Amino acid sequence: MDDIGRMACTDFAELYTVFVRRKAKCLLDLESSTSSSNIPALTQLHQWSVEATATFVCFVMGKPLGTLQSLNMENATLSQEPSPDDALDALLATISYSGSQQQDMLHLRRLFYGKLGQLSRARAAMMAQMPAADRHDAVLPFNLDIKSSANKFTETKEWADQLCANRAEESRAYLYCGVCLLRGITSSVQQAKAMVHQYPRVPNTKALLEVLAKLHKEPPAEILVQNPDLDDLQLAANWETVVVYVQSLDANGVHGYAPFCQVATMAGVSNV
């Protein structure tokens, strides 16, 4: 895990390309098979799906947000240019999500933006309480005694730790959202189609959810982030259903679609 986390972008791009080629071969074997279920091809696809998901998670841990989506796997260069909407529309058509899968994706999107809003407001509250937060021209006195200096240092470190913890939780939210969609809601065959179809870029979970939301005329992200109907405590509790769902996924169920809304209903998630 540590080795993959420290892997250079060039090395990861080569590894990702290997996964794509292997999954493409499995898809070709499945399409050319006369049997309704080609067991050897599905078994191989199962193996690559498990290994690919674990590899992606290890690589993005500790990396800046968006690194994976910005990486061109063909030449290991970084690009901030997003995929055009028509490419994402084509990707949705290629993956061919069922109606229940799409409802799960929309529910995940509402929980995800609710979580981001809760973290954003917590971060703003921290900044508002910091000394001289609204006085950018304020200067600290240089005649503090040793005790006062130590107290000031301790106070500053506590604020920094809280902000770092907030940002780390936000990064985990992005990670859980991606795993929930690509590993739980999406089947191994659909995941393979997404990787092959989007190469040399990685399927962008957030962008995919936005295209689907537009098709279903869902509220924009800005509205979901604000979410005045639920307090932040409830939003945080709702997000825990995503964490529990992801942690419940295992290698044995990688082929099929694991319904997410059922988990949320059993957990008593409030409407979002």
Short mmCIF file of N, CA, C and O in Angstrom, two decimals, residues 120-244:
data_model
loop_
_atom_site.label_atom_id
_atom_site.label_comp_id
_atom_site.label_asym_id
_atom_site.label_seq_id
_atom_site.Cartn_x
_atom_site.Cartn_y
_atom_site.Cartn_z
N SER A 120 -17.84 22.30 4.86
CA SER A 120 -17.54 23.69 4.50
C SER A 120 -17.98 24.66 5.59
O SER A 120 -17.26 25.60 5.94
N ARG A 121 -19.17 24.43 6.15
CA ARG A 121 -19.65 25.31 7.21
C ARG A 121 -18.82 25.15 8.48
O ARG A 121 -18.56 26.12 9.20
N ALA A 122 -18.39 23.92 8.76
CA ALA A 122 -17.53 23.70 9.92
C ALA A 122 -16.20 24.42 9.75
O ALA A 122 -15.66 25.02 10.70
N ARG A 123 -15.68 24.40 8.54
CA ARG A 123 -14.41 25.07 8.24
C ARG A 123 -14.57 26.58 8.37
O ARG A 123 -13.69 27.27 8.91
N ALA A 124 -15.68 27.11 7.89
CA ALA A 124 -15.93 28.55 7.99
C ALA A 124 -16.06 28.97 9.46
O ALA A 124 -15.59 30.05 9.85
N ALA A 125 -16.70 28.14 10.27
CA ALA A 125 -16.85 28.45 11.70
C ALA A 125 -15.49 28.48 12.40
O ALA A 125 -15.24 29.33 13.25
N MET A 126 -14.61 27.56 12.02
CA MET A 126 -13.26 27.57 12.59
C MET A 126 -12.53 28.85 12.23
O MET A 126 -11.90 29.49 13.09
N MET A 127 -12.61 29.24 10.97
CA MET A 127 -11.92 30.45 10.52
C MET A 127 -12.47 31.68 11.21
O MET A 127 -11.72 32.61 11.55
N ALA A 128 -13.79 31.71 11.44
CA ALA A 128 -14.41 32.87 12.08
C ALA A 128 -13.97 33.02 13.53
O ALA A 128 -13.94 34.14 14.07
N GLN A 129 -13.65 31.91 14.18
CA GLN A 129 -13.25 31.96 15.59
C GLN A 129 -11.76 32.17 15.79
O GLN A 129 -11.32 32.43 16.91
N MET A 130 -11.00 32.07 14.72
CA MET A 130 -9.56 32.25 14.85
C MET A 130 -9.24 33.69 15.21
O MET A 130 -9.92 34.62 14.74
N PRO A 131 -8.25 33.95 16.03
CA PRO A 131 -7.87 35.31 16.39
C PRO A 131 -7.53 36.13 15.15
O PRO A 131 -6.81 35.66 14.26
N ALA A 132 -8.07 37.33 15.10
CA ALA A 132 -7.81 38.26 14.00
C ALA A 132 -8.19 37.68 12.65
O ALA A 132 -7.60 37.99 11.63
N ALA A 133 -9.20 36.80 12.65
CA ALA A 133 -9.58 36.16 11.39
C ALA A 133 -10.09 37.17 10.38
O ALA A 133 -9.91 36.99 9.18
N ASP A 134 -10.73 38.24 10.87
CA ASP A 134 -11.28 39.23 9.95
C ASP A 134 -10.44 40.50 9.93
O ASP A 134 -10.89 41.54 9.46
N ARG A 135 -9.20 40.43 10.47
CA ARG A 135 -8.31 41.60 10.49
C ARG A 135 -7.00 41.19 9.84
O ARG A 135 -6.05 40.77 10.48
N HIS A 136 -6.96 41.29 8.51
CA HIS A 136 -5.79 40.84 7.78
C HIS A 136 -4.58 41.73 8.02
O HIS A 136 -3.45 41.34 7.76
N ASP A 137 -4.81 42.93 8.51
CA ASP A 137 -3.70 43.84 8.75
C ASP A 137 -3.19 43.75 10.18
O ASP A 137 -2.28 44.48 10.57
N ALA A 138 -3.79 42.86 10.97
CA ALA A 138 -3.38 42.76 12.37
C ALA A 138 -1.99 42.15 12.46
O ALA A 138 -1.62 41.27 11.69
N VAL A 139 -1.20 42.65 13.39
CA VAL A 139 0.15 42.12 13.59
C VAL A 139 0.26 41.64 15.03
O VAL A 139 -0.31 42.22 15.95
N LEU A 140 0.96 40.53 15.20
CA LEU A 140 1.15 40.01 16.53
C LEU A 140 2.25 40.80 17.25
O LEU A 140 3.26 41.16 16.64
N PRO A 141 2.08 41.09 18.52
CA PRO A 141 3.11 41.83 19.26
C PRO A 141 4.35 40.97 19.42
O PRO A 141 4.28 39.75 19.54
N PHE A 142 5.51 41.61 19.39
CA PHE A 142 6.77 40.88 19.50
C PHE A 142 7.32 40.91 20.91
O PHE A 142 8.38 40.36 21.17
N ASN A 143 6.60 41.51 21.85
CA ASN A 143 7.09 41.62 23.22
C ASN A 143 6.42 40.62 24.14
O ASN A 143 6.30 40.84 25.34
N LEU A 144 5.91 39.49 23.55
CA LEU A 144 5.28 38.48 24.37
C LEU A 144 6.33 37.75 25.21
O LEU A 144 7.44 37.50 24.75
N ASP A 145 5.96 37.45 26.45
CA ASP A 145 6.89 36.66 27.26
C ASP A 145 6.84 35.20 26.80
O ASP A 145 6.07 34.83 25.93
N ILE A 146 7.69 34.37 27.39
CA ILE A 146 7.81 32.98 26.95
C ILE A 146 6.49 32.23 27.11
O ILE A 146 6.06 31.49 26.23
N LYS A 147 5.81 32.44 28.24
CA LYS A 147 4.55 31.74 28.48
C LYS A 147 3.50 32.16 27.47
O LYS A 147 2.78 31.31 26.91
N SER A 148 3.38 33.45 27.20
CA SER A 148 2.40 33.93 26.23
C SER A 148 2.71 33.42 24.83
O SER A 148 1.81 33.05 24.07
N SER A 149 4.00 33.38 24.49
CA SER A 149 4.41 32.88 23.18
C SER A 149 4.04 31.40 23.03
O SER A 149 3.56 30.96 21.99
N ALA A 150 4.27 30.64 24.10
CA ALA A 150 3.94 29.21 24.07
C ALA A 150 2.44 29.00 23.94
O ALA A 150 1.99 28.12 23.19
N ASN A 151 1.66 29.82 24.67
CA ASN A 151 0.21 29.70 24.57
C ASN A 151 -0.27 30.02 23.16
O ASN A 151 -1.19 29.37 22.62
N LYS A 152 0.32 31.08 22.58
CA LYS A 152 -0.06 31.48 21.23
C LYS A 152 0.28 30.38 20.23
O LYS A 152 -0.51 30.07 19.31
N PHE A 153 1.44 29.78 20.40
CA PHE A 153 1.85 28.69 19.50
C PHE A 153 0.90 27.50 19.63
O PHE A 153 0.48 26.90 18.63
N THR A 154 0.56 27.15 20.86
CA THR A 154 -0.34 26.02 21.09
C THR A 154 -1.71 26.28 20.48
O THR A 154 -2.31 25.40 19.85
N GLU A 155 -2.20 27.50 20.65
CA GLU A 155 -3.51 27.87 20.10
C GLU A 155 -3.49 27.78 18.58
O GLU A 155 -4.43 27.24 17.96
N THR A 156 -2.42 28.30 17.96
CA THR A 156 -2.31 28.27 16.51
C THR A 156 -2.25 26.84 15.99
O THR A 156 -2.86 26.50 14.98
N LYS A 157 -1.50 26.00 16.70
CA LYS A 157 -1.39 24.60 16.28
C LYS A 157 -2.73 23.89 16.37
O LYS A 157 -3.06 23.07 15.51
N GLU A 158 -3.50 24.20 17.40
CA GLU A 158 -4.81 23.56 17.53
C GLU A 158 -5.72 23.93 16.36
O GLU A 158 -6.43 23.08 15.83
N TRP A 159 -5.70 25.21 15.96
CA TRP A 159 -6.52 25.62 14.81
C TRP A 159 -6.04 24.91 13.56
O TRP A 159 -6.85 24.44 12.74
N ALA A 160 -4.72 24.84 13.38
CA ALA A 160 -4.17 24.19 12.18
C ALA A 160 -4.55 22.71 12.14
O ALA A 160 -4.90 22.18 11.09
N ASP A 161 -4.48 22.05 13.29
CA ASP A 161 -4.84 20.63 13.35
C ASP A 161 -6.31 20.41 12.99
O ASP A 161 -6.66 19.45 12.29
N GLN A 162 -7.17 21.30 13.49
CA GLN A 162 -8.59 21.17 13.20
C GLN A 162 -8.88 21.37 11.70
O GLN A 162 -9.68 20.65 11.11
N LEU A 163 -8.20 22.36 11.10
CA LEU A 163 -8.41 22.61 9.68
C LEU A 163 -7.87 21.45 8.84
O LEU A 163 -8.48 21.06 7.84
N CYS A 164 -6.74 20.89 9.24
CA CYS A 164 -6.18 19.74 8.52
C CYS A 164 -7.11 18.53 8.63
O CYS A 164 -7.31 17.81 7.65
N ALA A 165 -7.67 18.33 9.81
CA ALA A 165 -8.60 17.22 10.00
C ALA A 165 -9.85 17.40 9.14
O ALA A 165 -10.37 16.44 8.56
N ASN A 166 -10.31 18.64 9.02
CA ASN A 166 -11.47 18.94 8.19
C ASN A 166 -11.18 18.63 6.72
O ASN A 166 -11.99 18.00 6.03
N ARG A 167 -10.02 19.06 6.25
CA ARG A 167 -9.64 18.80 4.86
C ARG A 167 -9.45 17.31 4.60
O ARG A 167 -9.80 16.80 3.53
N ALA A 168 -8.89 16.61 5.58
CA ALA A 168 -8.70 15.16 5.43
C ALA A 168 -10.05 14.45 5.33
O ALA A 168 -10.22 13.52 4.54
N GLU A 169 -11.02 14.92 6.12
CA GLU A 169 -12.35 14.33 6.07
C GLU A 169 -13.01 14.60 4.71
O GLU A 169 -13.74 13.75 4.18
N GLU A 170 -12.75 15.77 4.15
CA GLU A 170 -13.29 16.09 2.83
C GLU A 170 -12.68 15.17 1.78
O GLU A 170 -13.38 14.68 0.89
N SER A 171 -11.38 14.93 1.87
CA SER A 171 -10.72 14.02 0.93
C SER A 171 -11.30 12.61 1.04
O SER A 171 -11.51 11.93 0.03
N ARG A 172 -11.57 12.18 2.27
CA ARG A 172 -12.16 10.85 2.46
C ARG A 172 -13.56 10.80 1.87
O ARG A 172 -13.99 9.75 1.35
N ALA A 173 -14.29 11.91 1.95
CA ALA A 173 -15.65 11.94 1.37
C ALA A 173 -15.59 11.71 -0.14
O ALA A 173 -16.39 10.95 -0.69
N TYR A 174 -14.65 12.36 -0.81
CA TYR A 174 -14.47 12.15 -2.25
C TYR A 174 -14.12 10.69 -2.53
O TYR A 174 -14.62 10.08 -3.49
N LEU A 175 -13.24 10.14 -1.70
CA LEU A 175 -12.80 8.76 -1.88
C LEU A 175 -13.96 7.79 -1.70
O LEU A 175 -14.18 6.90 -2.53
N TYR A 176 -14.73 7.97 -0.63
CA TYR A 176 -15.87 7.09 -0.37
C TYR A 176 -16.92 7.21 -1.47
O TYR A 176 -17.54 6.21 -1.86
N CYS A 177 -17.12 8.41 -1.96
CA CYS A 177 -18.10 8.62 -3.04
C CYS A 177 -17.68 7.83 -4.28
O CYS A 177 -18.51 7.15 -4.91
N GLY A 178 -16.39 7.90 -4.63
CA GLY A 178 -15.89 7.19 -5.80
C GLY A 178 -16.00 5.68 -5.65
O GLY A 178 -16.43 4.98 -6.57
N VAL A 179 -15.62 5.17 -4.48
CA VAL A 179 -15.68 3.73 -4.25
C VAL A 179 -17.14 3.25 -4.22
O VAL A 179 -17.47 2.20 -4.77
N CYS A 180 -18.01 4.05 -3.61
CA CYS A 180 -19.43 3.70 -3.54
C CYS A 180 -20.02 3.54 -4.93
O CYS A 180 -20.75 2.58 -5.22
N LEU A 181 -19.66 4.47 -5.83
CA LEU A 181 -20.21 4.42 -7.18
C LEU A 181 -19.55 3.34 -8.04
O LEU A 181 -20.23 2.48 -8.60
N LEU A 182 -18.21 3.37 -8.11
CA LEU A 182 -17.51 2.52 -9.07
C LEU A 182 -17.30 1.09 -8.58
O LEU A 182 -17.01 0.20 -9.37
N ARG A 183 -17.42 0.87 -7.29
CA ARG A 183 -17.18 -0.47 -6.75
C ARG A 183 -18.47 -1.13 -6.23
O ARG A 183 -18.57 -2.35 -6.23
N GLY A 184 -19.44 -0.32 -5.79
CA GLY A 184 -20.66 -0.87 -5.23
C GLY A 184 -21.83 -0.80 -6.18
O GLY A 184 -22.43 -1.82 -6.54
N ILE A 185 -22.19 0.42 -6.60
CA ILE A 185 -23.34 0.59 -7.48
C ILE A 185 -23.06 0.07 -8.88
O ILE A 185 -23.94 -0.48 -9.54
N THR A 186 -21.82 0.24 -9.33
CA THR A 186 -21.43 -0.19 -10.67
C THR A 186 -20.91 -1.63 -10.64
O THR A 186 -20.09 -1.97 -9.79
N SER A 187 -21.38 -2.46 -11.55
CA SER A 187 -20.91 -3.85 -11.61
C SER A 187 -19.51 -3.91 -12.22
O SER A 187 -19.02 -2.92 -12.78
N SER A 188 -18.87 -5.06 -12.14
CA SER A 188 -17.51 -5.19 -12.66
C SER A 188 -17.47 -5.00 -14.17
O SER A 188 -16.54 -4.40 -14.71
N VAL A 189 -18.50 -5.48 -14.87
CA VAL A 189 -18.55 -5.31 -16.32
C VAL A 189 -18.74 -3.83 -16.66
O VAL A 189 -18.08 -3.29 -17.57
N GLN A 190 -19.61 -3.16 -15.94
CA GLN A 190 -19.83 -1.73 -16.18
C GLN A 190 -18.59 -0.92 -15.84
O GLN A 190 -18.25 0.04 -16.54
N GLN A 191 -17.90 -1.29 -14.76
CA GLN A 191 -16.67 -0.60 -14.40
C GLN A 191 -15.62 -0.75 -15.49
O GLN A 191 -14.92 0.20 -15.85
N ALA A 192 -15.52 -1.96 -16.05
CA ALA A 192 -14.56 -2.20 -17.13
C ALA A 192 -14.90 -1.35 -18.35
O ALA A 192 -14.01 -0.75 -18.97
N LYS A 193 -16.19 -1.28 -18.70
CA LYS A 193 -16.60 -0.45 -19.84
C LYS A 193 -16.26 1.02 -19.59
O LYS A 193 -15.83 1.72 -20.51
N ALA A 194 -16.44 1.48 -18.37
CA ALA A 194 -16.13 2.87 -18.04
C ALA A 194 -14.64 3.16 -18.20
O ALA A 194 -14.25 4.19 -18.79
N MET A 195 -13.80 2.27 -17.70
CA MET A 195 -12.35 2.47 -17.79
C MET A 195 -11.87 2.43 -19.22
O MET A 195 -11.06 3.26 -19.65
N VAL A 196 -12.37 1.46 -20.00
CA VAL A 196 -11.93 1.32 -21.39
C VAL A 196 -12.45 2.49 -22.22
O VAL A 196 -11.72 3.07 -23.04
N HIS A 197 -13.71 2.87 -22.01
CA HIS A 197 -14.33 3.93 -22.81
C HIS A 197 -13.68 5.29 -22.55
O HIS A 197 -13.54 6.10 -23.47
N GLN A 198 -13.27 5.54 -21.30
CA GLN A 198 -12.73 6.86 -20.94
C GLN A 198 -11.22 6.97 -21.11
O GLN A 198 -10.67 8.05 -20.96
N TYR A 199 -10.54 5.86 -21.36
CA TYR A 199 -9.09 5.91 -21.51
C TYR A 199 -8.69 6.91 -22.60
O TYR A 199 -9.37 6.97 -23.63
N PRO A 200 -7.67 7.75 -22.39
CA PRO A 200 -6.63 7.69 -21.36
C PRO A 200 -6.95 8.44 -20.06
O PRO A 200 -6.08 8.59 -19.21
N ARG A 201 -8.18 8.90 -19.90
CA ARG A 201 -8.56 9.54 -18.64
C ARG A 201 -9.28 8.55 -17.74
O ARG A 201 -9.81 7.54 -18.21
N VAL A 202 -9.32 8.86 -16.46
CA VAL A 202 -10.04 8.05 -15.49
C VAL A 202 -11.50 8.53 -15.43
O VAL A 202 -11.74 9.74 -15.49
N PRO A 203 -12.47 7.62 -15.33
CA PRO A 203 -13.86 8.06 -15.18
C PRO A 203 -14.02 9.02 -14.01
O PRO A 203 -13.59 8.73 -12.90
N ASN A 204 -14.60 10.17 -14.28
CA ASN A 204 -14.76 11.21 -13.26
C ASN A 204 -16.10 11.01 -12.55
O ASN A 204 -17.16 11.28 -13.11
N THR A 205 -16.02 10.50 -11.32
CA THR A 205 -17.24 10.18 -10.57
C THR A 205 -18.15 11.39 -10.42
O THR A 205 -19.36 11.33 -10.68
N LYS A 206 -17.57 12.51 -10.00
CA LYS A 206 -18.36 13.71 -9.74
C LYS A 206 -19.02 14.22 -11.01
O LYS A 206 -20.20 14.58 -11.02
N ALA A 207 -18.28 14.24 -12.11
CA ALA A 207 -18.83 14.72 -13.37
C ALA A 207 -19.92 13.79 -13.89
O ALA A 207 -20.94 14.24 -14.43
N LEU A 208 -19.74 12.49 -13.68
CA LEU A 208 -20.74 11.52 -14.11
C LEU A 208 -22.05 11.72 -13.36
O LEU A 208 -23.14 11.67 -13.94
N LEU A 209 -21.94 11.97 -12.05
CA LEU A 209 -23.14 12.22 -11.25
C LEU A 209 -23.85 13.50 -11.70
O LEU A 209 -25.08 13.56 -11.70
N GLU A 210 -23.08 14.51 -12.09
CA GLU A 210 -23.68 15.77 -12.52
C GLU A 210 -24.45 15.62 -13.83
O GLU A 210 -25.52 16.20 -14.01
N VAL A 211 -23.89 14.85 -14.75
CA VAL A 211 -24.59 14.62 -16.02
C VAL A 211 -25.89 13.87 -15.78
O VAL A 211 -26.94 14.20 -16.34
N LEU A 212 -25.85 12.86 -14.92
CA LEU A 212 -27.06 12.11 -14.60
C LEU A 212 -28.09 12.99 -13.90
O LEU A 212 -29.29 12.91 -14.19
N ALA A 213 -27.61 13.85 -12.99
CA ALA A 213 -28.52 14.75 -12.27
C ALA A 213 -29.22 15.71 -13.23
O ALA A 213 -30.41 16.00 -13.07
N LYS A 214 -28.50 16.16 -14.23
CA LYS A 214 -29.09 17.06 -15.21
C LYS A 214 -30.18 16.35 -16.02
O LYS A 214 -31.25 16.93 -16.31
N LEU A 215 -29.95 15.09 -16.34
CA LEU A 215 -30.94 14.31 -17.08
C LEU A 215 -32.22 14.12 -16.27
O LEU A 215 -33.33 14.11 -16.82
N HIS A 216 -32.05 13.99 -14.96
CA HIS A 216 -33.20 13.75 -14.08
C HIS A 216 -33.75 15.05 -13.47
O HIS A 216 -34.61 14.99 -12.59
N LYS A 217 -33.19 16.19 -13.91
CA LYS A 217 -33.64 17.50 -13.43
C LYS A 217 -33.55 17.60 -11.90
O LYS A 217 -34.46 18.09 -11.22
N GLU A 218 -32.44 17.11 -11.36
CA GLU A 218 -32.16 17.20 -9.93
C GLU A 218 -31.69 18.60 -9.56
O GLU A 218 -31.20 19.35 -10.42
N PRO A 219 -31.80 19.00 -8.28
CA PRO A 219 -31.31 20.32 -7.86
C PRO A 219 -29.81 20.46 -8.14
O PRO A 219 -29.06 19.47 -8.06
N PRO A 220 -29.35 21.67 -8.47
CA PRO A 220 -27.91 21.87 -8.70
C PRO A 220 -27.10 21.65 -7.43
O PRO A 220 -27.64 21.68 -6.31
N ALA A 221 -25.82 21.44 -7.61
CA ALA A 221 -24.94 21.15 -6.48
C ALA A 221 -24.97 22.26 -5.44
O ALA A 221 -24.91 22.00 -4.23
N GLU A 222 -25.07 23.52 -5.89
CA GLU A 222 -25.06 24.65 -4.97
C GLU A 222 -26.22 24.58 -3.97
O GLU A 222 -26.06 24.94 -2.81
N ILE A 223 -27.36 24.12 -4.43
CA ILE A 223 -28.52 24.00 -3.55
C ILE A 223 -28.32 22.87 -2.55
O ILE A 223 -28.62 23.00 -1.36
N LEU A 224 -27.79 21.75 -3.01
CA LEU A 224 -27.58 20.60 -2.13
C LEU A 224 -26.52 20.89 -1.07
O LEU A 224 -26.59 20.39 0.05
N VAL A 225 -25.53 21.68 -1.43
CA VAL A 225 -24.48 22.04 -0.47
C VAL A 225 -25.06 22.89 0.66
O VAL A 225 -24.71 22.72 1.83
N GLN A 226 -25.98 23.76 0.34
CA GLN A 226 -26.59 24.63 1.36
C GLN A 226 -27.59 23.85 2.22
O GLN A 226 -27.59 23.95 3.44
N ASN A 227 -28.44 23.09 1.60
CA ASN A 227 -29.44 22.21 2.24
C ASN A 227 -29.99 22.78 3.56
O ASN A 227 -29.62 22.33 4.65
N PRO A 228 -30.90 23.75 3.48
CA PRO A 228 -31.44 24.36 4.70
C PRO A 228 -32.42 23.47 5.47
O PRO A 228 -32.78 23.78 6.60
N ASP A 229 -32.84 22.36 4.86
CA ASP A 229 -33.86 21.52 5.49
C ASP A 229 -33.31 20.61 6.59
O ASP A 229 -34.05 20.14 7.44
N LEU A 230 -31.99 20.33 6.57
CA LEU A 230 -31.39 19.44 7.56
C LEU A 230 -30.24 20.14 8.26
O LEU A 230 -29.50 20.92 7.66
N ASP A 231 -30.08 19.86 9.56
CA ASP A 231 -28.95 20.44 10.27
C ASP A 231 -27.69 19.62 9.99
O ASP A 231 -27.75 18.50 9.46
N ASP A 232 -26.55 20.18 10.34
CA ASP A 232 -25.28 19.55 10.00
C ASP A 232 -25.09 18.22 10.73
O ASP A 232 -24.42 17.32 10.21
N LEU A 233 -25.67 18.09 11.90
CA LEU A 233 -25.55 16.83 12.63
C LEU A 233 -26.24 15.70 11.86
O LEU A 233 -25.71 14.59 11.75
N GLN A 234 -27.43 15.99 11.31
CA GLN A 234 -28.15 14.99 10.54
C GLN A 234 -27.44 14.68 9.22
O GLN A 234 -27.38 13.53 8.78
N LEU A 235 -26.86 15.70 8.60
CA LEU A 235 -26.13 15.50 7.35
C LEU A 235 -24.93 14.59 7.57
O LEU A 235 -24.63 13.71 6.76
N ALA A 236 -24.23 14.81 8.70
CA ALA A 236 -23.08 13.96 9.02
C ALA A 236 -23.53 12.53 9.28
O ALA A 236 -22.87 11.57 8.86
N ALA A 237 -24.66 12.37 9.96
CA ALA A 237 -25.19 11.03 10.24
C ALA A 237 -25.61 10.34 8.94
O ALA A 237 -25.39 9.13 8.76
N ASN A 238 -26.22 11.10 8.03
CA ASN A 238 -26.62 10.53 6.74
C ASN A 238 -25.41 10.00 5.97
O ASN A 238 -25.47 8.94 5.35
N TRP A 239 -24.32 10.76 6.02
CA TRP A 239 -23.12 10.36 5.28
C TRP A 239 -22.53 9.06 5.82
O TRP A 239 -21.90 8.30 5.08
N GLU A 240 -22.74 8.79 7.08
CA GLU A 240 -22.21 7.56 7.67
C GLU A 240 -22.79 6.32 6.98
O GLU A 240 -22.16 5.26 6.99
N THR A 241 -23.97 6.44 6.37
CA THR A 241 -24.53 5.29 5.66
C THR A 241 -23.66 4.94 4.45
O THR A 241 -23.56 3.77 4.06
N VAL A 242 -23.05 5.96 3.83
CA VAL A 242 -22.13 5.71 2.72
C VAL A 242 -20.90 4.96 3.21
O VAL A 242 -20.44 3.99 2.59
N VAL A 243 -20.37 5.39 4.36
CA VAL A 243 -19.20 4.75 4.95
C VAL A 243 -19.50 3.29 5.27
O VAL A 243 -18.73 2.39 4.94
N VAL A 244 -20.65 3.05 5.90
CA VAL A 244 -21.05 1.69 6.26
C VAL A 244 -21.24 0.84 5.01
O VAL A 244 -20.81 -0.33 4.96
#
